[in-house]
């Protein structure tokens, strides 16, 4: 049996949130608390799968939405699987803290790339000493209306094999209390090598060049008194190939990130790209077992990231190439930061829950 858990760590730091608002409540005369995403991980319990739905985001009050569907080998039509998840967030309370939350929703074509300018009103943020923005979650779904050229022999709801995805939240500029920023990203559907794949995916492979997909990106704009220290890292590793191969996550040392994230503050995820490619050809994608990126304060900041295909049958010999851009928001003045780490498991589909009551699935 897999039991969910919630871990809280209190530090003498400042809190940040996910709902348009300032750090002070006129009604109660007290500082408001805000939530900022600090990382996530999805891991299928049994097999790797196509990606039909992948979803993880937090709301202003810290409510978590987690969703995953992996084709008919996860839904019970052929086989049944469930996902184990981890989500970390910072709950921040501080004077001079102004926080707003927004999302970008769009449909992307076969190339999967997008870049959009968005605006968000955050009352009071013009008075903040500094301003930044952070990634708050995402949703990728293959189950959407397709064009007239899409093949009729493949159901887009079954999903596709992939080479990974990534998202970037640009630095905001202010005009009064209105923040303007760029949200960009890419999702990479890619066919499997039919010579290596024991499942006949010729129908899926034929549909990928025409596939339309839904994408949502969630972001948080943060005004604060303090200093932002950014750090960027990248790495590459060739995973072993076989059956349930050991494919451990990469860390801040692998990525070359040596960021001092100690003291009063909280981590933010500014950008990430998790690229999974065949070691012999950039043409092929694969089924995904796990993916995620997780941050934790410290000296240095702890960063772990993964995207794996470890499974009973691993079709491709894959190379994992992550690129991440993180930051440490160091706060001035009196502040409190609570780190909330939530873990659990759920069946396929999308579910929402509070950090202290995550779902669980019994595994046989």
PDB file of C-alpha atoms in Angstrom, residues 41-263:
ATOM      1  CA  UNK A  41       7.115  14.794  -9.976  1.00  0.00           C
ATOM      2  CA  UNK A  42       4.864  12.260 -11.707  1.00  0.00           C
ATOM      3  CA  UNK A  43       5.883   8.589 -11.833  1.00  0.00           C
ATOM      4  CA  UNK A  44       3.739   5.827 -13.298  1.00  0.00           C
ATOM      5  CA  UNK A  45       3.534   2.857 -10.931  1.00  0.00           C
ATOM      6  CA  UNK A  46       4.076   0.038 -13.416  1.00  0.00           C
ATOM      7  CA  UNK A  47       4.859   0.957 -17.037  1.00  0.00           C
ATOM      8  CA  UNK A  48       5.882   3.800 -19.287  1.00  0.00           C
ATOM      9  CA  UNK A  49       3.066   5.273 -21.409  1.00  0.00           C
ATOM     10  CA  UNK A  50       2.072   7.577 -24.203  1.00  0.00           C
ATOM     11  CA  UNK A  51       1.114  11.093 -23.117  1.00  0.00           C
ATOM     12  CA  UNK A  52      -2.592  11.831 -23.460  1.00  0.00           C
ATOM     13  CA  UNK A  53      -2.861  14.140 -20.438  1.00  0.00           C
ATOM     14  CA  UNK A  54      -0.137  15.554 -18.241  1.00  0.00           C
ATOM     15  CA  UNK A  55      -1.203  18.197 -15.738  1.00  0.00           C
ATOM     16  CA  UNK A  56       0.085  19.732 -12.513  1.00  0.00           C
ATOM     17  CA  UNK A  57      -0.587  23.176 -11.058  1.00  0.00           C
ATOM     18  CA  UNK A  58      -1.351  24.913  -7.775  1.00  0.00           C
ATOM     19  CA  UNK A  59      -4.005  27.528  -7.118  1.00  0.00           C
ATOM     20  CA  UNK A  60      -3.859  30.698  -5.026  1.00  0.00           C
ATOM     21  CA  UNK A  61      -4.763  28.895  -1.815  1.00  0.00           C
ATOM     22  CA  UNK A  62      -2.316  26.046  -2.444  1.00  0.00           C
ATOM     23  CA  UNK A  63      -4.901  23.610  -3.824  1.00  0.00           C
ATOM     24  CA  UNK A  64      -3.169  21.094  -6.085  1.00  0.00           C
ATOM     25  CA  UNK A  65      -4.511  19.754  -9.380  1.00  0.00           C
ATOM     26  CA  UNK A  66      -2.776  16.652 -10.722  1.00  0.00           C
ATOM     27  CA  UNK A  67      -3.773  14.852 -13.894  1.00  0.00           C
ATOM     28  CA  UNK A  68      -2.387  12.082 -16.051  1.00  0.00           C
ATOM     29  CA  UNK A  69      -3.646   9.705 -18.772  1.00  0.00           C
ATOM     30  CA  UNK A  70      -1.390   7.452 -20.797  1.00  0.00           C
ATOM     31  CA  UNK A  71      -3.408   5.722 -23.499  1.00  0.00           C
ATOM     32  CA  UNK A  72      -5.213   2.385 -23.343  1.00  0.00           C
ATOM     33  CA  UNK A  73      -2.367   0.669 -21.480  1.00  0.00           C
ATOM     34  CA  UNK A  74      -3.174   2.953 -18.519  1.00  0.00           C
ATOM     35  CA  UNK A  75      -6.956   3.316 -18.722  1.00  0.00           C
ATOM     36  CA  UNK A  76      -7.923  -0.319 -18.205  1.00  0.00           C
ATOM     37  CA  UNK A  77      -8.985  -0.884 -21.817  1.00  0.00           C
ATOM     38  CA  UNK A  78      -5.891  -3.082 -22.198  1.00  0.00           C
ATOM     39  CA  UNK A  79      -4.051  -2.580 -18.894  1.00  0.00           C
ATOM     40  CA  UNK A  80      -4.450  -0.368 -15.831  1.00  0.00           C
ATOM     41  CA  UNK A  81      -1.914   1.882 -14.137  1.00  0.00           C
ATOM     42  CA  UNK A  82      -1.840   4.750 -11.657  1.00  0.00           C
ATOM     43  CA  UNK A  83       0.521   7.616 -10.876  1.00  0.00           C
ATOM     44  CA  UNK A  84       2.571   8.479  -7.815  1.00  0.00           C
ATOM     45  CA  UNK A  85       3.087  12.209  -7.353  1.00  0.00           C
ATOM     46  CA  UNK A  86       5.096  14.695  -5.321  1.00  0.00           C
ATOM     47  CA  UNK A  87       4.371  18.425  -5.129  1.00  0.00           C
ATOM     48  CA  UNK A  88       6.314  21.058  -3.184  1.00  0.00           C
ATOM     49  CA  UNK A  89       5.207  24.621  -2.553  1.00  0.00           C
ATOM     50  CA  UNK A  90       6.245  27.573  -0.406  1.00  0.00           C
ATOM     51  CA  UNK A  91       3.670  29.359   1.709  1.00  0.00           C
ATOM     52  CA  UNK A  92       5.026  32.852   2.223  1.00  0.00           C
ATOM     53  CA  UNK A  93       3.979  35.716   4.494  1.00  0.00           C
ATOM     54  CA  UNK A  94       5.901  38.985   4.350  1.00  0.00           C
ATOM     55  CA  UNK A  95       5.454  42.755   4.346  1.00  0.00           C
ATOM     56  CA  UNK A  96       5.831  44.320   0.913  1.00  0.00           C
ATOM     57  CA  UNK A  97       4.717  41.126  -0.835  1.00  0.00           C
ATOM     58  CA  UNK A  98       2.332  41.436  -3.809  1.00  0.00           C
ATOM     59  CA  UNK A  99       1.294  38.334  -5.734  1.00  0.00           C
ATOM     60  CA  UNK A 100      -0.867  37.635  -8.773  1.00  0.00           C
ATOM     61  CA  UNK A 101      -1.658  34.453 -10.682  1.00  0.00           C
ATOM     62  CA  UNK A 102      -2.541  33.886 -14.301  1.00  0.00           C
ATOM     63  CA  UNK A 103      -2.648  31.273 -17.029  1.00  0.00           C
ATOM     64  CA  UNK A 104      -2.169  31.034 -20.776  1.00  0.00           C
ATOM     65  CA  UNK A 105      -4.439  28.586 -22.619  1.00  0.00           C
ATOM     66  CA  UNK A 106      -3.916  27.752 -26.276  1.00  0.00           C
ATOM     67  CA  UNK A 107      -3.921  25.071 -28.950  1.00  0.00           C
ATOM     68  CA  UNK A 108      -0.605  24.367 -30.667  1.00  0.00           C
ATOM     69  CA  UNK A 109       0.083  22.651 -33.954  1.00  0.00           C
ATOM     70  CA  UNK A 110       2.480  19.839 -34.841  1.00  0.00           C
ATOM     71  CA  UNK A 111       5.667  21.850 -34.227  1.00  0.00           C
ATOM     72  CA  UNK A 112       4.553  22.338 -30.625  1.00  0.00           C
ATOM     73  CA  UNK A 113       6.243  25.703 -30.070  1.00  0.00           C
ATOM     74  CA  UNK A 114       4.591  28.870 -28.787  1.00  0.00           C
ATOM     75  CA  UNK A 115       5.439  32.288 -27.350  1.00  0.00           C
ATOM     76  CA  UNK A 116       2.806  34.729 -26.132  1.00  0.00           C
ATOM     77  CA  UNK A 117       2.835  38.081 -24.338  1.00  0.00           C
ATOM     78  CA  UNK A 118       0.411  38.247 -21.424  1.00  0.00           C
ATOM     79  CA  UNK A 119      -0.643  40.932 -18.952  1.00  0.00           C
ATOM     80  CA  UNK A 120      -1.797  40.588 -15.365  1.00  0.00           C
ATOM     81  CA  UNK A 121      -3.109  43.191 -12.925  1.00  0.00           C
ATOM     82  CA  UNK A 122      -1.613  42.795  -9.453  1.00  0.00           C
ATOM     83  CA  UNK A 123      -3.003  45.421  -7.051  1.00  0.00           C
ATOM     84  CA  UNK A 124      -0.247  47.286  -5.232  1.00  0.00           C
ATOM     85  CA  UNK A 125       2.696  45.726  -7.057  1.00  0.00           C
ATOM     86  CA  UNK A 126       3.882  49.131  -8.266  1.00  0.00           C
ATOM     87  CA  UNK A 127       4.992  49.735  -4.668  1.00  0.00           C
ATOM     88  CA  UNK A 128       7.156  46.598  -4.539  1.00  0.00           C
ATOM     89  CA  UNK A 129      10.911  46.928  -4.285  1.00  0.00           C
ATOM     90  CA  UNK A 130      11.517  44.155  -6.848  1.00  0.00           C
ATOM     91  CA  UNK A 131       9.414  42.047  -9.186  1.00  0.00           C
ATOM     92  CA  UNK A 132       9.798  38.615 -10.762  1.00  0.00           C
ATOM     93  CA  UNK A 133       7.672  35.776 -12.132  1.00  0.00           C
ATOM     94  CA  UNK A 134       7.617  32.022 -11.595  1.00  0.00           C
ATOM     95  CA  UNK A 135       6.238  28.858 -13.158  1.00  0.00           C
ATOM     96  CA  UNK A 136       3.109  27.624 -11.342  1.00  0.00           C
ATOM     97  CA  UNK A 137       2.167  24.581 -13.412  1.00  0.00           C
ATOM     98  CA  UNK A 138       1.093  23.232 -16.784  1.00  0.00           C
ATOM     99  CA  UNK A 139      -1.368  21.109 -18.686  1.00  0.00           C
ATOM    100  CA  UNK A 140      -0.739  19.225 -21.940  1.00  0.00           C
ATOM    101  CA  UNK A 141      -3.583  17.294 -23.573  1.00  0.00           C
ATOM    102  CA  UNK A 142      -3.772  15.455 -26.885  1.00  0.00           C
ATOM    103  CA  UNK A 143      -7.554  15.085 -26.637  1.00  0.00           C
ATOM    104  CA  UNK A 144      -8.758  18.032 -28.690  1.00  0.00           C
ATOM    105  CA  UNK A 145     -10.391  18.751 -32.049  1.00  0.00           C
ATOM    106  CA  UNK A 146      -8.174  17.983 -35.040  1.00  0.00           C
ATOM    107  CA  UNK A 147      -7.920  19.450 -38.513  1.00  0.00           C
ATOM    108  CA  UNK A 148      -9.329  17.989 -41.707  1.00  0.00           C
ATOM    109  CA  UNK A 149      -5.928  16.482 -42.591  1.00  0.00           C
ATOM    110  CA  UNK A 150      -5.716  14.424 -39.376  1.00  0.00           C
ATOM    111  CA  UNK A 151      -5.911  10.661 -40.107  1.00  0.00           C
ATOM    112  CA  UNK A 152      -9.185   8.944 -39.270  1.00  0.00           C
ATOM    113  CA  UNK A 153      -7.569   5.708 -38.035  1.00  0.00           C
ATOM    114  CA  UNK A 154      -6.079   7.119 -34.797  1.00  0.00           C
ATOM    115  CA  UNK A 155      -7.910   8.585 -31.807  1.00  0.00           C
ATOM    116  CA  UNK A 156      -6.008  11.629 -30.463  1.00  0.00           C
ATOM    117  CA  UNK A 157      -7.337  10.831 -26.972  1.00  0.00           C
ATOM    118  CA  UNK A 158      -4.908   7.877 -26.898  1.00  0.00           C
ATOM    119  CA  UNK A 159      -1.962  10.280 -26.789  1.00  0.00           C
ATOM    120  CA  UNK A 160       1.467  10.162 -28.384  1.00  0.00           C
ATOM    121  CA  UNK A 161       5.015   9.178 -27.634  1.00  0.00           C
ATOM    122  CA  UNK A 162       7.244  12.136 -26.927  1.00  0.00           C
ATOM    123  CA  UNK A 163      10.681  13.708 -26.708  1.00  0.00           C
ATOM    124  CA  UNK A 164       9.680  15.844 -23.741  1.00  0.00           C
ATOM    125  CA  UNK A 165       8.561  19.407 -23.159  1.00  0.00           C
ATOM    126  CA  UNK A 166       9.482  22.666 -21.464  1.00  0.00           C
ATOM    127  CA  UNK A 167       8.141  26.073 -20.450  1.00  0.00           C
ATOM    128  CA  UNK A 168       9.601  29.524 -19.779  1.00  0.00           C
ATOM    129  CA  UNK A 169       8.152  32.366 -17.710  1.00  0.00           C
ATOM    130  CA  UNK A 170       9.800  35.639 -18.738  1.00  0.00           C
ATOM    131  CA  UNK A 171      10.741  38.479 -16.421  1.00  0.00           C
ATOM    132  CA  UNK A 172       7.830  40.938 -16.063  1.00  0.00           C
ATOM    133  CA  UNK A 173       7.844  44.666 -16.679  1.00  0.00           C
ATOM    134  CA  UNK A 174       5.451  46.976 -14.847  1.00  0.00           C
ATOM    135  CA  UNK A 175       3.196  49.796 -15.919  1.00  0.00           C
ATOM    136  CA  UNK A 176       1.598  50.817 -12.674  1.00  0.00           C
ATOM    137  CA  UNK A 177       0.017  47.688 -11.220  1.00  0.00           C
ATOM    138  CA  UNK A 178      -0.048  45.867 -14.582  1.00  0.00           C
ATOM    139  CA  UNK A 179       2.645  43.282 -15.266  1.00  0.00           C
ATOM    140  CA  UNK A 180       3.578  42.303 -18.830  1.00  0.00           C
ATOM    141  CA  UNK A 181       5.583  39.157 -19.498  1.00  0.00           C
ATOM    142  CA  UNK A 182       6.248  36.489 -22.118  1.00  0.00           C
ATOM    143  CA  UNK A 183       5.165  32.881 -21.649  1.00  0.00           C
ATOM    144  CA  UNK A 184       6.740  30.395 -24.051  1.00  0.00           C
ATOM    145  CA  UNK A 185       7.341  26.700 -24.402  1.00  0.00           C
ATOM    146  CA  UNK A 186       7.429  23.588 -26.525  1.00  0.00           C
ATOM    147  CA  UNK A 187       5.963  20.084 -26.483  1.00  0.00           C
ATOM    148  CA  UNK A 188       7.540  17.451 -28.683  1.00  0.00           C
ATOM    149  CA  UNK A 189       5.418  14.585 -29.955  1.00  0.00           C
ATOM    150  CA  UNK A 190       7.635  12.133 -31.832  1.00  0.00           C
ATOM    151  CA  UNK A 191       7.058   8.702 -33.420  1.00  0.00           C
ATOM    152  CA  UNK A 192       8.503   5.451 -32.146  1.00  0.00           C
ATOM    153  CA  UNK A 193      10.858   3.316 -34.175  1.00  0.00           C
ATOM    154  CA  UNK A 194       8.583   0.554 -35.477  1.00  0.00           C
ATOM    155  CA  UNK A 195      11.579  -1.776 -35.790  1.00  0.00           C
ATOM    156  CA  UNK A 196      12.157  -1.498 -32.025  1.00  0.00           C
ATOM    157  CA  UNK A 197       8.594  -1.076 -30.742  1.00  0.00           C
ATOM    158  CA  UNK A 198       6.752  -4.381 -30.117  1.00  0.00           C
ATOM    159  CA  UNK A 199       3.450  -2.506 -30.390  1.00  0.00           C
ATOM    160  CA  UNK A 200       2.399  -1.504 -33.889  1.00  0.00           C
ATOM    161  CA  UNK A 201       2.175   2.294 -33.647  1.00  0.00           C
ATOM    162  CA  UNK A 202       2.061   3.021 -37.372  1.00  0.00           C
ATOM    163  CA  UNK A 203      -1.348   4.687 -36.955  1.00  0.00           C
ATOM    164  CA  UNK A 204      -0.056   6.948 -34.153  1.00  0.00           C
ATOM    165  CA  UNK A 205       3.145   7.703 -36.055  1.00  0.00           C
ATOM    166  CA  UNK A 206       1.079   8.733 -39.061  1.00  0.00           C
ATOM    167  CA  UNK A 207      -1.060  11.072 -36.959  1.00  0.00           C
ATOM    168  CA  UNK A 208       1.741  12.917 -35.140  1.00  0.00           C
ATOM    169  CA  UNK A 209       2.668  15.230 -38.069  1.00  0.00           C
ATOM    170  CA  UNK A 210      -0.906  16.600 -37.997  1.00  0.00           C
ATOM    171  CA  UNK A 211      -1.638  16.635 -34.270  1.00  0.00           C
ATOM    172  CA  UNK A 212      -3.212  19.625 -32.551  1.00  0.00           C
ATOM    173  CA  UNK A 213      -2.754  19.764 -28.765  1.00  0.00           C
ATOM    174  CA  UNK A 214      -4.068  21.818 -25.863  1.00  0.00           C
ATOM    175  CA  UNK A 215      -1.549  23.545 -23.612  1.00  0.00           C
ATOM    176  CA  UNK A 216      -2.044  25.622 -20.475  1.00  0.00           C
ATOM    177  CA  UNK A 217       0.779  27.321 -18.599  1.00  0.00           C
ATOM    178  CA  UNK A 218       0.221  28.744 -15.117  1.00  0.00           C
ATOM    179  CA  UNK A 219       2.397  31.530 -13.756  1.00  0.00           C
ATOM    180  CA  UNK A 220       2.843  33.681 -10.666  1.00  0.00           C
ATOM    181  CA  UNK A 221       3.916  37.335 -10.652  1.00  0.00           C
ATOM    182  CA  UNK A 222       5.645  38.314  -7.418  1.00  0.00           C
ATOM    183  CA  UNK A 223       6.461  41.769  -6.072  1.00  0.00           C
ATOM    184  CA  UNK A 224       8.729  41.685  -3.034  1.00  0.00           C
ATOM    185  CA  UNK A 225      11.280  43.526  -0.930  1.00  0.00           C
ATOM    186  CA  UNK A 226      14.563  41.702  -1.333  1.00  0.00           C
ATOM    187  CA  UNK A 227      16.899  40.236  -3.944  1.00  0.00           C
ATOM    188  CA  UNK A 228      16.445  37.608  -6.660  1.00  0.00           C
ATOM    189  CA  UNK A 229      19.489  35.437  -7.382  1.00  0.00           C
ATOM    190  CA  UNK A 230      19.075  33.357 -10.570  1.00  0.00           C
ATOM    191  CA  UNK A 231      21.018  30.317 -11.747  1.00  0.00           C
ATOM    192  CA  UNK A 232      20.911  28.263 -14.939  1.00  0.00           C
ATOM    193  CA  UNK A 233      22.187  24.766 -15.584  1.00  0.00           C
ATOM    194  CA  UNK A 234      22.107  21.993 -18.152  1.00  0.00           C
ATOM    195  CA  UNK A 235      23.428  18.468 -18.502  1.00  0.00           C
ATOM    196  CA  UNK A 236      23.213  15.308 -20.574  1.00  0.00           C
ATOM    197  CA  UNK A 237      23.152  11.646 -19.609  1.00  0.00           C
ATOM    198  CA  UNK A 238      22.780   8.463 -21.653  1.00  0.00           C
ATOM    199  CA  UNK A 239      20.411   6.175 -19.775  1.00  0.00           C
ATOM    200  CA  UNK A 240      20.966   2.402 -19.759  1.00  0.00           C
ATOM    201  CA  UNK A 241      18.647   0.299 -21.886  1.00  0.00           C
ATOM    202  CA  UNK A 242      16.925  -2.951 -20.978  1.00  0.00           C
ATOM    203  CA  UNK A 243      14.067  -3.723 -18.606  1.00  0.00           C
ATOM    204  CA  UNK A 244      13.323  -1.410 -15.674  1.00  0.00           C
ATOM    205  CA  UNK A 245      16.718   0.215 -16.114  1.00  0.00           C
ATOM    206  CA  UNK A 246      18.068   2.339 -13.279  1.00  0.00           C
ATOM    207  CA  UNK A 247      17.618   5.945 -14.440  1.00  0.00           C
ATOM    208  CA  UNK A 248      18.260   8.160 -11.391  1.00  0.00           C
ATOM    209  CA  UNK A 249      17.403  11.864 -11.400  1.00  0.00           C
ATOM    210  CA  UNK A 250      20.025  14.486 -12.136  1.00  0.00           C
ATOM    211  CA  UNK A 251      21.000  16.921  -9.395  1.00  0.00           C
ATOM    212  CA  UNK A 252      22.299  20.452  -9.000  1.00  0.00           C
ATOM    213  CA  UNK A 253      25.846  19.056  -9.191  1.00  0.00           C
ATOM    214  CA  UNK A 254      25.130  17.410 -12.556  1.00  0.00           C
ATOM    215  CA  UNK A 255      23.511  20.614 -13.811  1.00  0.00           C
ATOM    216  CA  UNK A 256      26.334  22.860 -12.615  1.00  0.00           C
ATOM    217  CA  UNK A 257      24.090  24.923 -10.333  1.00  0.00           C
ATOM    218  CA  UNK A 258      25.849  26.179  -7.207  1.00  0.00           C
ATOM    219  CA  UNK A 259      23.295  28.649  -5.870  1.00  0.00           C
ATOM    220  CA  UNK A 260      23.356  29.630  -2.197  1.00  0.00           C
ATOM    221  CA  UNK A 261      19.699  29.397  -1.193  1.00  0.00           C
ATOM    222  CA  UNK A 262      20.041  29.767   2.547  1.00  0.00           C
ATOM    223  CA  UNK A 263      18.459  32.302   4.868  1.00  0.00           C
TER     224      UNK A 263
END
